[in-house]
Amino acid sequence: MNIQIIKHGFTAGLLLLLLVFRSEGYAQVVDGTIRWECILKRKSPEEAEIVMKAHIPEGWQLYALGNNADSPIKMTFDFAPSASYKRIGVVMQPQPLTKYDSLLGISVRYFKGEVDFRQEIRLTGKKGAIKGTIAFMQCSDQVCLPPQTIAFNINPSH
């Protein structure tokens, strides 16, 4: 009888160990973090464009600006006030893809691969950095990551 209990305990322990390794392997698949690159492209000594490029990993999507107001999915670009520049207009994006999200019950707009968001600015000639944050959300077909916020800092004098 003791041998049978030990045998079942060993089998249960082995099964538990396999499940731990299996779930650990799955957790590695979730790492699909979007990488951002923010640069300043000068058009003239006074005019420039802030380009915020998102590098979206294969199998992931980045939700676009302007999704349904009822959606929990929000994307924002916030710029810290600075005497070194003035924003011209709003952040522009290319035409996003659209699909119906059955979980949310609404259509959502998103990007795959790489996408450039652009903000036109007028440089004032005064010293100071262009700082801000990008708040975004990304999903794969299997999981959504919690909303993320990254900061950027661009020195216009370079």
PDB file of C-alpha atoms in Angstrom:
ATOM      1  CA  MET A   1       0.000   0.000   0.000  1.00  0.00           C
ATOM      2  CA  ASN A   2       2.841   2.453   0.810  1.00  0.00           C
ATOM      3  CA  ILE A   3       4.445   1.727  -2.561  1.00  0.00           C
ATOM      4  CA  GLN A   4       1.185   2.641  -4.331  1.00  0.00           C
ATOM      5  CA  ILE A   5       0.980   6.004  -2.474  1.00  0.00           C
ATOM      6  CA  ILE A   6       4.607   6.802  -3.333  1.00  0.00           C
ATOM      7  CA  LYS A   7       3.968   5.860  -6.983  1.00  0.00           C
ATOM      8  CA  HIS A   8       0.923   8.177  -7.194  1.00  0.00           C
ATOM      9  CA  GLY A   9       2.837  10.954  -5.423  1.00  0.00           C
ATOM     10  CA  PHE A  10       5.710  10.603  -7.896  1.00  0.00           C
ATOM     11  CA  THR A  11       3.300  10.701 -10.873  1.00  0.00           C
ATOM     12  CA  ALA A  12       1.502  13.783  -9.502  1.00  0.00           C
ATOM     13  CA  GLY A  13       4.845  15.507  -8.832  1.00  0.00           C
ATOM     14  CA  LEU A  14       6.086  14.741 -12.345  1.00  0.00           C
ATOM     15  CA  LEU A  15       2.845  16.059 -13.836  1.00  0.00           C
ATOM     16  CA  LEU A  16       3.102  19.242 -11.761  1.00  0.00           C
ATOM     17  CA  LEU A  17       6.721  19.718 -12.837  1.00  0.00           C
ATOM     18  CA  LEU A  18       5.756  19.354 -16.509  1.00  0.00           C
ATOM     19  CA  LEU A  19       2.945  21.884 -16.109  1.00  0.00           C
ATOM     20  CA  VAL A  20       5.341  24.394 -14.525  1.00  0.00           C
ATOM     21  CA  PHE A  21       7.795  24.074 -17.413  1.00  0.00           C
ATOM     22  CA  ARG A  22       4.954  24.246 -19.936  1.00  0.00           C
ATOM     23  CA  SER A  23       3.546  27.463 -18.462  1.00  0.00           C
ATOM     24  CA  GLU A  24       7.026  28.978 -18.209  1.00  0.00           C
ATOM     25  CA  GLY A  25       7.536  28.323 -21.928  1.00  0.00           C
ATOM     26  CA  TYR A  26       4.201  29.990 -22.703  1.00  0.00           C
ATOM     27  CA  ALA A  27       5.131  33.071 -20.682  1.00  0.00           C
ATOM     28  CA  GLN A  28       8.097  33.635 -22.989  1.00  0.00           C
ATOM     29  CA  VAL A  29       5.720  33.894 -25.968  1.00  0.00           C
ATOM     30  CA  VAL A  30       3.934  36.854 -24.356  1.00  0.00           C
ATOM     31  CA  ASP A  31       7.036  39.091 -24.645  1.00  0.00           C
ATOM     32  CA  GLY A  32       6.146  41.044 -27.769  1.00  0.00           C
ATOM     33  CA  THR A  33       7.047  44.504 -26.564  1.00  0.00           C
ATOM     34  CA  ILE A  34       6.774  47.263 -29.129  1.00  0.00           C
ATOM     35  CA  ARG A  35      10.025  49.189 -29.590  1.00  0.00           C
ATOM     36  CA  TRP A  36       9.796  52.956 -30.149  1.00  0.00           C
ATOM     37  CA  GLU A  37      12.214  55.275 -31.920  1.00  0.00           C
ATOM     38  CA  CYS A  38      11.682  59.061 -31.731  1.00  0.00           C
ATOM     39  CA  ILE A  39      13.677  61.395 -33.964  1.00  0.00           C
ATOM     40  CA  LEU A  40      13.549  64.976 -35.219  1.00  0.00           C
ATOM     41  CA  LYS A  41      13.542  65.533 -38.994  1.00  0.00           C
ATOM     42  CA  ARG A  42      14.333  69.111 -39.957  1.00  0.00           C
ATOM     43  CA  LYS A  43      12.524  70.599 -42.937  1.00  0.00           C
ATOM     44  CA  SER A  44      14.138  74.031 -42.564  1.00  0.00           C
ATOM     45  CA  PRO A  45      16.003  75.886 -39.791  1.00  0.00           C
ATOM     46  CA  GLU A  46      12.614  76.791 -38.233  1.00  0.00           C
ATOM     47  CA  GLU A  47      10.385  73.837 -39.171  1.00  0.00           C
ATOM     48  CA  ALA A  48      10.716  70.192 -38.237  1.00  0.00           C
ATOM     49  CA  GLU A  49       8.773  67.018 -37.738  1.00  0.00           C
ATOM     50  CA  ILE A  50       8.902  64.700 -34.742  1.00  0.00           C
ATOM     51  CA  VAL A  51       8.738  61.130 -36.044  1.00  0.00           C
ATOM     52  CA  MET A  52       7.681  58.498 -33.531  1.00  0.00           C
ATOM     53  CA  LYS A  53       8.222  55.091 -35.125  1.00  0.00           C
ATOM     54  CA  ALA A  54       6.730  51.960 -33.590  1.00  0.00           C
ATOM     55  CA  HIS A  55       8.404  48.648 -34.380  1.00  0.00           C
ATOM     56  CA  ILE A  56       5.642  46.087 -33.796  1.00  0.00           C
ATOM     57  CA  PRO A  57       6.758  42.459 -33.388  1.00  0.00           C
ATOM     58  CA  GLU A  58       5.328  39.736 -35.635  1.00  0.00           C
ATOM     59  CA  GLY A  59       1.967  38.495 -34.343  1.00  0.00           C
ATOM     60  CA  TRP A  60       1.197  41.710 -32.408  1.00  0.00           C
ATOM     61  CA  GLN A  61      -0.862  44.803 -33.179  1.00  0.00           C
ATOM     62  CA  LEU A  62      -0.732  48.369 -31.917  1.00  0.00           C
ATOM     63  CA  TYR A  63      -4.043  50.151 -31.485  1.00  0.00           C
ATOM     64  CA  ALA A  64      -4.325  53.411 -33.420  1.00  0.00           C
ATOM     65  CA  LEU A  65      -5.282  56.943 -32.487  1.00  0.00           C
ATOM     66  CA  GLY A  66      -8.995  57.683 -32.644  1.00  0.00           C
ATOM     67  CA  ASN A  67     -10.555  54.394 -31.622  1.00  0.00           C
ATOM     68  CA  ASN A  68     -14.189  54.396 -30.519  1.00  0.00           C
ATOM     69  CA  ALA A  69     -14.777  56.611 -27.463  1.00  0.00           C
ATOM     70  CA  ASP A  70     -16.509  53.649 -25.731  1.00  0.00           C
ATOM     71  CA  SER A  71     -13.432  51.488 -26.201  1.00  0.00           C
ATOM     72  CA  PRO A  72     -11.021  50.850 -23.327  1.00  0.00           C
ATOM     73  CA  ILE A  73      -8.252  51.090 -25.917  1.00  0.00           C
ATOM     74  CA  LYS A  74      -6.663  54.549 -25.902  1.00  0.00           C
ATOM     75  CA  MET A  75      -3.525  55.877 -27.534  1.00  0.00           C
ATOM     76  CA  THR A  76      -2.168  59.310 -26.719  1.00  0.00           C
ATOM     77  CA  PHE A  77       0.866  61.453 -27.425  1.00  0.00           C
ATOM     78  CA  ASP A  78       1.528  64.074 -24.760  1.00  0.00           C
ATOM     79  CA  PHE A  79       4.131  66.797 -25.236  1.00  0.00           C
ATOM     80  CA  ALA A  80       5.644  68.683 -22.302  1.00  0.00           C
ATOM     81  CA  PRO A  81       5.504  72.474 -22.665  1.00  0.00           C
ATOM     82  CA  SER A  82       8.796  73.992 -23.819  1.00  0.00           C
ATOM     83  CA  ALA A  83       9.984  77.367 -25.067  1.00  0.00           C
ATOM     84  CA  SER A  84      12.094  75.591 -27.718  1.00  0.00           C
ATOM     85  CA  TYR A  85       9.173  74.679 -30.033  1.00  0.00           C
ATOM     86  CA  LYS A  86       5.486  75.073 -30.832  1.00  0.00           C
ATOM     87  CA  ARG A  87       3.300  72.260 -32.116  1.00  0.00           C
ATOM     88  CA  ILE A  88       1.575  72.732 -35.464  1.00  0.00           C
ATOM     89  CA  GLY A  89      -1.657  70.757 -35.655  1.00  0.00           C
ATOM     90  CA  VAL A  90      -2.110  67.291 -34.181  1.00  0.00           C
ATOM     91  CA  VAL A  91      -0.214  64.005 -34.360  1.00  0.00           C
ATOM     92  CA  MET A  92      -0.784  62.418 -37.769  1.00  0.00           C
ATOM     93  CA  GLN A  93      -0.901  58.695 -38.502  1.00  0.00           C
ATOM     94  CA  PRO A  94      -1.258  56.658 -41.693  1.00  0.00           C
ATOM     95  CA  GLN A  95      -4.540  54.902 -42.469  1.00  0.00           C
ATOM     96  CA  PRO A  96      -4.896  52.070 -39.912  1.00  0.00           C
ATOM     97  CA  LEU A  97      -6.352  48.617 -40.469  1.00  0.00           C
ATOM     98  CA  THR A  98      -9.849  48.045 -39.082  1.00  0.00           C
ATOM     99  CA  LYS A  99     -11.505  44.909 -37.716  1.00  0.00           C
ATOM    100  CA  TYR A 100     -14.509  43.997 -35.614  1.00  0.00           C
ATOM    101  CA  ASP A 101     -13.473  42.933 -32.107  1.00  0.00           C
ATOM    102  CA  SER A 102     -16.074  40.454 -30.859  1.00  0.00           C
ATOM    103  CA  LEU A 103     -14.803  40.700 -27.262  1.00  0.00           C
ATOM    104  CA  LEU A 104     -15.372  44.483 -27.165  1.00  0.00           C
ATOM    105  CA  GLY A 105     -18.359  44.400 -29.523  1.00  0.00           C
ATOM    106  CA  ILE A 106     -16.968  47.287 -31.626  1.00  0.00           C
ATOM    107  CA  SER A 107     -14.693  47.931 -34.591  1.00  0.00           C
ATOM    108  CA  VAL A 108     -11.098  48.765 -33.662  1.00  0.00           C
ATOM    109  CA  ARG A 109      -8.318  50.470 -35.618  1.00  0.00           C
ATOM    110  CA  TYR A 110      -4.763  49.126 -35.409  1.00  0.00           C
ATOM    111  CA  PHE A 111      -1.346  48.752 -37.041  1.00  0.00           C
ATOM    112  CA  LYS A 112       1.012  45.841 -37.712  1.00  0.00           C
ATOM    113  CA  GLY A 113       4.711  45.830 -38.628  1.00  0.00           C
ATOM    114  CA  GLU A 114       6.069  49.375 -38.469  1.00  0.00           C
ATOM    115  CA  VAL A 115       4.223  52.664 -38.312  1.00  0.00           C
ATOM    116  CA  ASP A 116       5.312  56.315 -38.175  1.00  0.00           C
ATOM    117  CA  PHE A 117       3.353  58.901 -36.208  1.00  0.00           C
ATOM    118  CA  ARG A 118       4.287  62.495 -37.061  1.00  0.00           C
ATOM    119  CA  GLN A 119       3.986  65.832 -35.271  1.00  0.00           C
ATOM    120  CA  GLU A 120       4.835  69.046 -37.138  1.00  0.00           C
ATOM    121  CA  ILE A 121       6.609  71.684 -35.028  1.00  0.00           C
ATOM    122  CA  ARG A 122       8.057  75.176 -35.373  1.00  0.00           C
ATOM    123  CA  LEU A 123      11.427  75.614 -33.663  1.00  0.00           C
ATOM    124  CA  THR A 124      11.761  78.906 -31.777  1.00  0.00           C
ATOM    125  CA  GLY A 125      15.550  78.986 -31.570  1.00  0.00           C
ATOM    126  CA  LYS A 126      15.457  78.811 -27.787  1.00  0.00           C
ATOM    127  CA  LYS A 127      17.318  76.030 -26.036  1.00  0.00           C
ATOM    128  CA  GLY A 128      15.389  73.144 -24.540  1.00  0.00           C
ATOM    129  CA  ALA A 129      14.472  69.544 -25.132  1.00  0.00           C
ATOM    130  CA  ILE A 130      11.343  68.156 -26.733  1.00  0.00           C
ATOM    131  CA  LYS A 131       9.928  65.806 -24.128  1.00  0.00           C
ATOM    132  CA  GLY A 132       6.768  63.790 -23.931  1.00  0.00           C
ATOM    133  CA  THR A 133       5.097  60.459 -23.432  1.00  0.00           C
ATOM    134  CA  ILE A 134       3.381  57.906 -25.618  1.00  0.00           C
ATOM    135  CA  ALA A 135       0.594  55.865 -24.029  1.00  0.00           C
ATOM    136  CA  PHE A 136      -0.450  52.797 -26.002  1.00  0.00           C
ATOM    137  CA  MET A 137      -1.907  49.316 -25.896  1.00  0.00           C
ATOM    138  CA  GLN A 138      -0.975  46.228 -27.848  1.00  0.00           C
ATOM    139  CA  CYS A 139      -2.488  42.783 -28.340  1.00  0.00           C
ATOM    140  CA  SER A 140      -1.810  39.512 -30.100  1.00  0.00           C
ATOM    141  CA  ASP A 141      -4.498  37.046 -31.122  1.00  0.00           C
ATOM    142  CA  GLN A 142      -4.070  35.384 -27.722  1.00  0.00           C
ATOM    143  CA  VAL A 143      -3.373  38.094 -25.163  1.00  0.00           C
ATOM    144  CA  CYS A 144      -3.412  41.859 -24.554  1.00  0.00           C
ATOM    145  CA  LEU A 145      -0.701  43.532 -22.532  1.00  0.00           C
ATOM    146  CA  PRO A 146      -1.709  46.176 -19.987  1.00  0.00           C
ATOM    147  CA  PRO A 147      -1.559  49.771 -21.250  1.00  0.00           C
ATOM    148  CA  GLN A 148       2.009  51.073 -21.411  1.00  0.00           C
ATOM    149  CA  THR A 149       3.559  54.537 -21.312  1.00  0.00           C
ATOM    150  CA  ILE A 150       7.033  55.381 -22.570  1.00  0.00           C
ATOM    151  CA  ALA A 151       8.850  58.704 -22.321  1.00  0.00           C
ATOM    152  CA  PHE A 152      10.874  60.372 -25.074  1.00  0.00           C
ATOM    153  CA  ASN A 153      13.422  63.190 -25.010  1.00  0.00           C
ATOM    154  CA  ILE A 154      14.737  64.796 -28.194  1.00  0.00           C
ATOM    155  CA  ASN A 155      17.429  67.478 -28.262  1.00  0.00           C
ATOM    156  CA  PRO A 156      16.625  69.795 -31.211  1.00  0.00           C
ATOM    157  CA  SER A 157      20.094  71.352 -31.268  1.00  0.00           C
ATOM    158  CA  HIS A 158      21.651  68.151 -32.659  1.00  0.00           C
TER     159      HIS A 158
END
